[in-house]
Structures are given as structure tokens and as C-alpha cells.
Amino acid sequence: EYRDDNGISNYHSMEATLDKRFSNGWTTRIAYTLAKSLDNSFEHLTSGGSNSFPQNARDIRSWYGPSDFDVRHRLVINGIWDLPFRRGRARLRQGVGAAIFGGWTLAGSFNIRSGRPFTVTQSGDPLFLGALSTTLPDLVADPRISNPTVDKWFEPRAFQPLPTGASRFGNQGRNVLRGPGFASLDLGIHRRFSLGSEARYLEFRWEMFNALNRANFGLPNRHSQRQRRDDHDARWRSTRHAVCAETQFLAARDPACPNAPR
């Protein structure tokens, strides 16, 4: 194993921001980013969408494709709202209601983005290049499906594994598929209680992360294995020269794929 400085990368983006500065007790910001990042490197210290080693170490250009961290669309909305209840505000300016409801501040942040790219790889070492080699199967059809689910995120029959002893590399490109997107809403409410001076106060803060309890999945298992699909029970059974659809997102291990990583 050795390192070289022949990596290249390109990043292009368009950003749009809409700001409402703080006035009348509230402020908000909306930011959208359209981006495209390409490189021939990998995220060596993270679980990125492509393997740490390119398929053909003598042709790094063939590993050029979407970066492991490439996110095409990202939208972020955040805001702060001081509730209009207390002296000097529009409602409940005095009395018990002002004492109870006055001084509270609501804050929130909504973050949504498209999925990150990933590469489907083939198990074993059919080219006899060593344990650290990366083998890509041939791409023989469109692997994308119209309604991907946790159980089946892409079409495994679109990938044809290389036979043992093959004298060429697979024709699949790097990071040709996209994983699930991400969306999260964080909310918070807080209030400061004065302790006799501006420098001394007691703050109550309640925060909720992913307040809507949305399930955000990581990249699917993308390790192909010599298996075929049994159309009768929709299970993946061991056989030779086929592809295993390891698209499970959870930690459970499919008995039909005993070598799948957890």
C-alpha cells in the first residue's frame, strides 16, 4: 500500500439565501444549495459510498465520479420567535398571564437534503488481485427503481458479476447510485429568569432533536455476492455467478447473505 498525490476534484454550486432580520420579535433564514462534487478519491476514514481502493490502481481516472460526500440538493430553514406576551409586547402586557407566558422564545431548524452516492461492489477476488482489491460487477441495465424501499433500494439484477479468472475489470462506474435522503426538524423553547441583575440569571431550555421522529437511514448494504433471486419466496439464496441484493438498512443479518457486514 502506498499513497500518491494524483487525486483531482471539482466542486460547483449555486447558493440562494433569503433572510428576514430580527424585527417585531422574530427572524428567519432560508438557504438552498444546489451542488455537484466530483473526484477520483475516497473517504478513507469514513464509511463513504465507495471503497478505499480503486478498481484499477493503474488507471485512477476511471475512478472519477461523484464524491462520497456529494449532496445535490440541500435546504435549511431556521428561525427564532419571541412570544408576544409580556410588558411592552402586543398581548398579556401585565398580570398573571404576562408573568407565566412572557419571556419565552421558540427556535427551530429544518434540514432536508438529497441522498449521498454509493457504489455496488462484488464479493470475493475473481481477478486474483489480492484481499485489498475492489471488484466492480458489470452494469447491464438501469439499477434504479421507481419506488425504492428499505427492503429493496435498487435493482440487483442490473449488475452482472465477473466470473472467476476474468481478464478485465467491470464496467460499472463509481457512485452511480444514490442512497436515501435526510430530513430533520429540531425545536427548542427557552426562557431566562432574572436573579437580580442582567449578569445573573437562570435559563430554562427544552430542546427536541428530530422532533417528528423521522427515520433517517444511512447508505444501504452495497456488497454484491454470487447469489440469485428466488422469485417464489423473494429470498436471496446462495448460488454461483449472480448478485445478492443486500439492501437491508438495519443491523439484522439476512441468513441468505451470511457474509454480509453488520
JSON list of N, CA and C in Angstrom, two decimals, residues 50-86:
[
{"chain": "A", "resi": 50, "resn": "SER", "atom": "N", "xyz": [-17.97, 4.68, -1.68]},
{"chain": "A", "resi": 50, "resn": "SER", "atom": "CA", "xyz": [-17.07, 3.86, -2.48]},
{"chain": "A", "resi": 50, "resn": "SER", "atom": "C", "xyz": [-15.95, 3.30, -1.61]},
{"chain": "A", "resi": 51, "resn": "ASN", "atom": "N", "xyz": [-15.31, 2.25, -2.12]},
{"chain": "A", "resi": 51, "resn": "ASN", "atom": "CA", "xyz": [-14.27, 1.58, -1.35]},
{"chain": "A", "resi": 51, "resn": "ASN", "atom": "C", "xyz": [-12.99, 2.42, -1.28]},
{"chain": "A", "resi": 52, "resn": "SER", "atom": "N", "xyz": [-12.15, 2.05, -0.33]},
{"chain": "A", "resi": 52, "resn": "SER", "atom": "CA", "xyz": [-10.90, 2.79, -0.11]},
{"chain": "A", "resi": 52, "resn": "SER", "atom": "C", "xyz": [-9.91, 2.62, -1.25]},
{"chain": "A", "resi": 53, "resn": "PHE", "atom": "N", "xyz": [-10.03, 1.52, -1.99]},
{"chain": "A", "resi": 53, "resn": "PHE", "atom": "CA", "xyz": [-9.09, 1.25, -3.06]},
{"chain": "A", "resi": 53, "resn": "PHE", "atom": "C", "xyz": [-9.82, 1.23, -4.40]},
{"chain": "A", "resi": 54, "resn": "PRO", "atom": "N", "xyz": [-9.30, 1.91, -5.43]},
{"chain": "A", "resi": 54, "resn": "PRO", "atom": "CA", "xyz": [-9.97, 1.91, -6.74]},
{"chain": "A", "resi": 54, "resn": "PRO", "atom": "C", "xyz": [-9.90, 0.54, -7.38]},
{"chain": "A", "resi": 55, "resn": "GLN", "atom": "N", "xyz": [-10.75, 0.33, -8.35]},
{"chain": "A", "resi": 55, "resn": "GLN", "atom": "CA", "xyz": [-10.77, -0.96, -9.04]},
{"chain": "A", "resi": 55, "resn": "GLN", "atom": "C", "xyz": [-9.47, -1.20, -9.81]},
{"chain": "A", "resi": 56, "resn": "ASN", "atom": "N", "xyz": [-9.01, -0.18, -10.52]},
{"chain": "A", "resi": 56, "resn": "ASN", "atom": "CA", "xyz": [-7.79, -0.29, -11.31]},
{"chain": "A", "resi": 56, "resn": "ASN", "atom": "C", "xyz": [-6.80, 0.74, -10.81]},
{"chain": "A", "resi": 57, "resn": "ALA", "atom": "N", "xyz": [-5.81, 0.31, -10.04]},
{"chain": "A", "resi": 57, "resn": "ALA", "atom": "CA", "xyz": [-4.84, 1.23, -9.47]},
{"chain": "A", "resi": 57, "resn": "ALA", "atom": "C", "xyz": [-3.96, 1.89, -10.52]},
{"chain": "A", "resi": 58, "resn": "ARG", "atom": "N", "xyz": [-3.91, 1.34, -11.74]},
{"chain": "A", "resi": 58, "resn": "ARG", "atom": "CA", "xyz": [-3.09, 1.91, -12.81]},
{"chain": "A", "resi": 58, "resn": "ARG", "atom": "C", "xyz": [-3.88, 2.91, -13.66]},
{"chain": "A", "resi": 59, "resn": "ASP", "atom": "N", "xyz": [-5.15, 3.07, -13.35]},
{"chain": "A", "resi": 59, "resn": "ASP", "atom": "CA", "xyz": [-5.99, 4.00, -14.10]},
{"chain": "A", "resi": 59, "resn": "ASP", "atom": "C", "xyz": [-6.91, 4.72, -13.11]},
{"chain": "A", "resi": 60, "resn": "ILE", "atom": "N", "xyz": [-6.34, 5.70, -12.41]},
{"chain": "A", "resi": 60, "resn": "ILE", "atom": "CA", "xyz": [-7.11, 6.43, -11.40]},
{"chain": "A", "resi": 60, "resn": "ILE", "atom": "C", "xyz": [-8.23, 7.23, -12.04]},
{"chain": "A", "resi": 61, "resn": "ARG", "atom": "N", "xyz": [-8.06, 7.60, -13.30]},
{"chain": "A", "resi": 61, "resn": "ARG", "atom": "CA", "xyz": [-9.11, 8.39, -13.96]},
{"chain": "A", "resi": 61, "resn": "ARG", "atom": "C", "xyz": [-10.42, 7.63, -14.07]},
{"chain": "A", "resi": 62, "resn": "SER", "atom": "N", "xyz": [-10.35, 6.31, -14.13]},
{"chain": "A", "resi": 62, "resn": "SER", "atom": "CA", "xyz": [-11.57, 5.52, -14.22]},
{"chain": "A", "resi": 62, "resn": "SER", "atom": "C", "xyz": [-12.37, 5.56, -12.93]},
{"chain": "A", "resi": 63, "resn": "TRP", "atom": "N", "xyz": [-11.76, 6.03, -11.83]},
{"chain": "A", "resi": 63, "resn": "TRP", "atom": "CA", "xyz": [-12.43, 6.13, -10.53]},
{"chain": "A", "resi": 63, "resn": "TRP", "atom": "C", "xyz": [-13.05, 7.52, -10.35]},
{"chain": "A", "resi": 64, "resn": "TYR", "atom": "N", "xyz": [-13.00, 8.33, -11.39]},
{"chain": "A", "resi": 64, "resn": "TYR", "atom": "CA", "xyz": [-13.54, 9.69, -11.32]},
{"chain": "A", "resi": 64, "resn": "TYR", "atom": "C", "xyz": [-15.07, 9.63, -11.38]},
{"chain": "A", "resi": 65, "resn": "GLY", "atom": "N", "xyz": [-15.71, 10.24, -10.40]},
{"chain": "A", "resi": 65, "resn": "GLY", "atom": "CA", "xyz": [-17.16, 10.23, -10.35]},
{"chain": "A", "resi": 65, "resn": "GLY", "atom": "C", "xyz": [-17.64, 11.09, -9.19]},
{"chain": "A", "resi": 66, "resn": "PRO", "atom": "N", "xyz": [-18.93, 11.02, -8.86]},
{"chain": "A", "resi": 66, "resn": "PRO", "atom": "CA", "xyz": [-19.45, 11.80, -7.74]},
{"chain": "A", "resi": 66, "resn": "PRO", "atom": "C", "xyz": [-18.69, 11.50, -6.45]},
{"chain": "A", "resi": 67, "resn": "SER", "atom": "N", "xyz": [-18.37, 12.53, -5.70]},
{"chain": "A", "resi": 67, "resn": "SER", "atom": "CA", "xyz": [-17.67, 12.36, -4.43]},
{"chain": "A", "resi": 67, "resn": "SER", "atom": "C", "xyz": [-18.56, 11.60, -3.44]},
{"chain": "A", "resi": 68, "resn": "ASP", "atom": "N", "xyz": [-17.92, 10.91, -2.51]},
{"chain": "A", "resi": 68, "resn": "ASP", "atom": "CA", "xyz": [-18.69, 10.19, -1.50]},
{"chain": "A", "resi": 68, "resn": "ASP", "atom": "C", "xyz": [-19.56, 11.13, -0.68]},
{"chain": "A", "resi": 69, "resn": "PHE", "atom": "N", "xyz": [-19.15, 12.38, -0.55]},
{"chain": "A", "resi": 69, "resn": "PHE", "atom": "CA", "xyz": [-19.90, 13.35, 0.24]},
{"chain": "A", "resi": 69, "resn": "PHE", "atom": "C", "xyz": [-20.78, 14.25, -0.63]},
{"chain": "A", "resi": 70, "resn": "ASP", "atom": "N", "xyz": [-20.93, 13.93, -1.90]},
{"chain": "A", "resi": 70, "resn": "ASP", "atom": "CA", "xyz": [-21.69, 14.78, -2.81]},
{"chain": "A", "resi": 70, "resn": "ASP", "atom": "C", "xyz": [-23.17, 14.78, -2.44]},
{"chain": "A", "resi": 71, "resn": "VAL", "atom": "N", "xyz": [-23.71, 15.95, -2.18]},
{"chain": "A", "resi": 71, "resn": "VAL", "atom": "CA", "xyz": [-25.14, 16.14, -1.90]},
{"chain": "A", "resi": 71, "resn": "VAL", "atom": "C", "xyz": [-25.66, 17.13, -2.93]},
{"chain": "A", "resi": 72, "resn": "ARG", "atom": "N", "xyz": [-26.57, 16.69, -3.78]},
{"chain": "A", "resi": 72, "resn": "ARG", "atom": "CA", "xyz": [-27.02, 17.54, -4.87]},
{"chain": "A", "resi": 72, "resn": "ARG", "atom": "C", "xyz": [-27.92, 18.68, -4.40]},
{"chain": "A", "resi": 73, "resn": "HIS", "atom": "N", "xyz": [-28.84, 18.38, -3.50]},
{"chain": "A", "resi": 73, "resn": "HIS", "atom": "CA", "xyz": [-29.78, 19.40, -3.03]},
{"chain": "A", "resi": 73, "resn": "HIS", "atom": "C", "xyz": [-29.76, 19.46, -1.50]},
{"chain": "A", "resi": 74, "resn": "ARG", "atom": "N", "xyz": [-29.78, 20.67, -0.97]},
{"chain": "A", "resi": 74, "resn": "ARG", "atom": "CA", "xyz": [-29.86, 20.86, 0.47]},
{"chain": "A", "resi": 74, "resn": "ARG", "atom": "C", "xyz": [-30.66, 22.13, 0.77]},
{"chain": "A", "resi": 75, "resn": "LEU", "atom": "N", "xyz": [-31.63, 22.00, 1.67]},
{"chain": "A", "resi": 75, "resn": "LEU", "atom": "CA", "xyz": [-32.46, 23.13, 2.08]},
{"chain": "A", "resi": 75, "resn": "LEU", "atom": "C", "xyz": [-32.46, 23.21, 3.61]},
{"chain": "A", "resi": 76, "resn": "VAL", "atom": "N", "xyz": [-32.17, 24.40, 4.12]},
{"chain": "A", "resi": 76, "resn": "VAL", "atom": "CA", "xyz": [-32.13, 24.63, 5.57]},
{"chain": "A", "resi": 76, "resn": "VAL", "atom": "C", "xyz": [-33.00, 25.84, 5.88]},
{"chain": "A", "resi": 77, "resn": "ILE", "atom": "N", "xyz": [-33.92, 25.67, 6.82]},
{"chain": "A", "resi": 77, "resn": "ILE", "atom": "CA", "xyz": [-34.78, 26.76, 7.28]},
{"chain": "A", "resi": 77, "resn": "ILE", "atom": "C", "xyz": [-34.68, 26.84, 8.79]},
{"chain": "A", "resi": 78, "resn": "ASN", "atom": "N", "xyz": [-34.35, 28.01, 9.30]},
{"chain": "A", "resi": 78, "resn": "ASN", "atom": "CA", "xyz": [-34.30, 28.18, 10.76]},
{"chain": "A", "resi": 78, "resn": "ASN", "atom": "C", "xyz": [-34.93, 29.51, 11.14]},
{"chain": "A", "resi": 79, "resn": "GLY", "atom": "N", "xyz": [-35.34, 29.60, 12.39]},
{"chain": "A", "resi": 79, "resn": "GLY", "atom": "CA", "xyz": [-35.98, 30.82, 12.83]},
{"chain": "A", "resi": 79, "resn": "GLY", "atom": "C", "xyz": [-36.06, 30.91, 14.35]},
{"chain": "A", "resi": 80, "resn": "ILE", "atom": "N", "xyz": [-36.32, 32.11, 14.82]},
{"chain": "A", "resi": 80, "resn": "ILE", "atom": "CA", "xyz": [-36.47, 32.40, 16.25]},
{"chain": "A", "resi": 80, "resn": "ILE", "atom": "C", "xyz": [-37.69, 33.30, 16.41]},
{"chain": "A", "resi": 81, "resn": "TRP", "atom": "N", "xyz": [-38.51, 32.99, 17.43]},
{"chain": "A", "resi": 81, "resn": "TRP", "atom": "CA", "xyz": [-39.72, 33.77, 17.67]},
{"chain": "A", "resi": 81, "resn": "TRP", "atom": "C", "xyz": [-39.86, 34.04, 19.16]},
{"chain": "A", "resi": 82, "resn": "ASP", "atom": "N", "xyz": [-39.82, 35.29, 19.52]},
{"chain": "A", "resi": 82, "resn": "ASP", "atom": "CA", "xyz": [-40.11, 35.70, 20.90]},
{"chain": "A", "resi": 82, "resn": "ASP", "atom": "C", "xyz": [-41.62, 35.82, 21.06]},
{"chain": "A", "resi": 83, "resn": "LEU", "atom": "N", "xyz": [-42.18, 35.03, 21.95]},
{"chain": "A", "resi": 83, "resn": "LEU", "atom": "CA", "xyz": [-43.63, 35.08, 22.14]},
{"chain": "A", "resi": 83, "resn": "LEU", "atom": "C", "xyz": [-44.06, 36.48, 22.58]},
{"chain": "A", "resi": 84, "resn": "PRO", "atom": "N", "xyz": [-45.18, 37.00, 22.03]},
{"chain": "A", "resi": 84, "resn": "PRO", "atom": "CA", "xyz": [-45.58, 38.40, 22.28]},
{"chain": "A", "resi": 84, "resn": "PRO", "atom": "C", "xyz": [-46.36, 38.56, 23.58]},
{"chain": "A", "resi": 85, "resn": "PHE", "atom": "N", "xyz": [-45.84, 38.01, 24.66]},
{"chain": "A", "resi": 85, "resn": "PHE", "atom": "CA", "xyz": [-46.55, 38.09, 25.94]},
{"chain": "A", "resi": 85, "resn": "PHE", "atom": "C", "xyz": [-45.63, 38.64, 27.01]},
{"chain": "A", "resi": 86, "resn": "ARG", "atom": "N", "xyz": [-45.74, 39.88, 27.36]},
{"chain": "A", "resi": 86, "resn": "ARG", "atom": "CA", "xyz": [-45.08, 40.50, 28.50]},
{"chain": "A", "resi": 86, "resn": "ARG", "atom": "C", "xyz": [-45.17, 42.02, 28.32]}
]
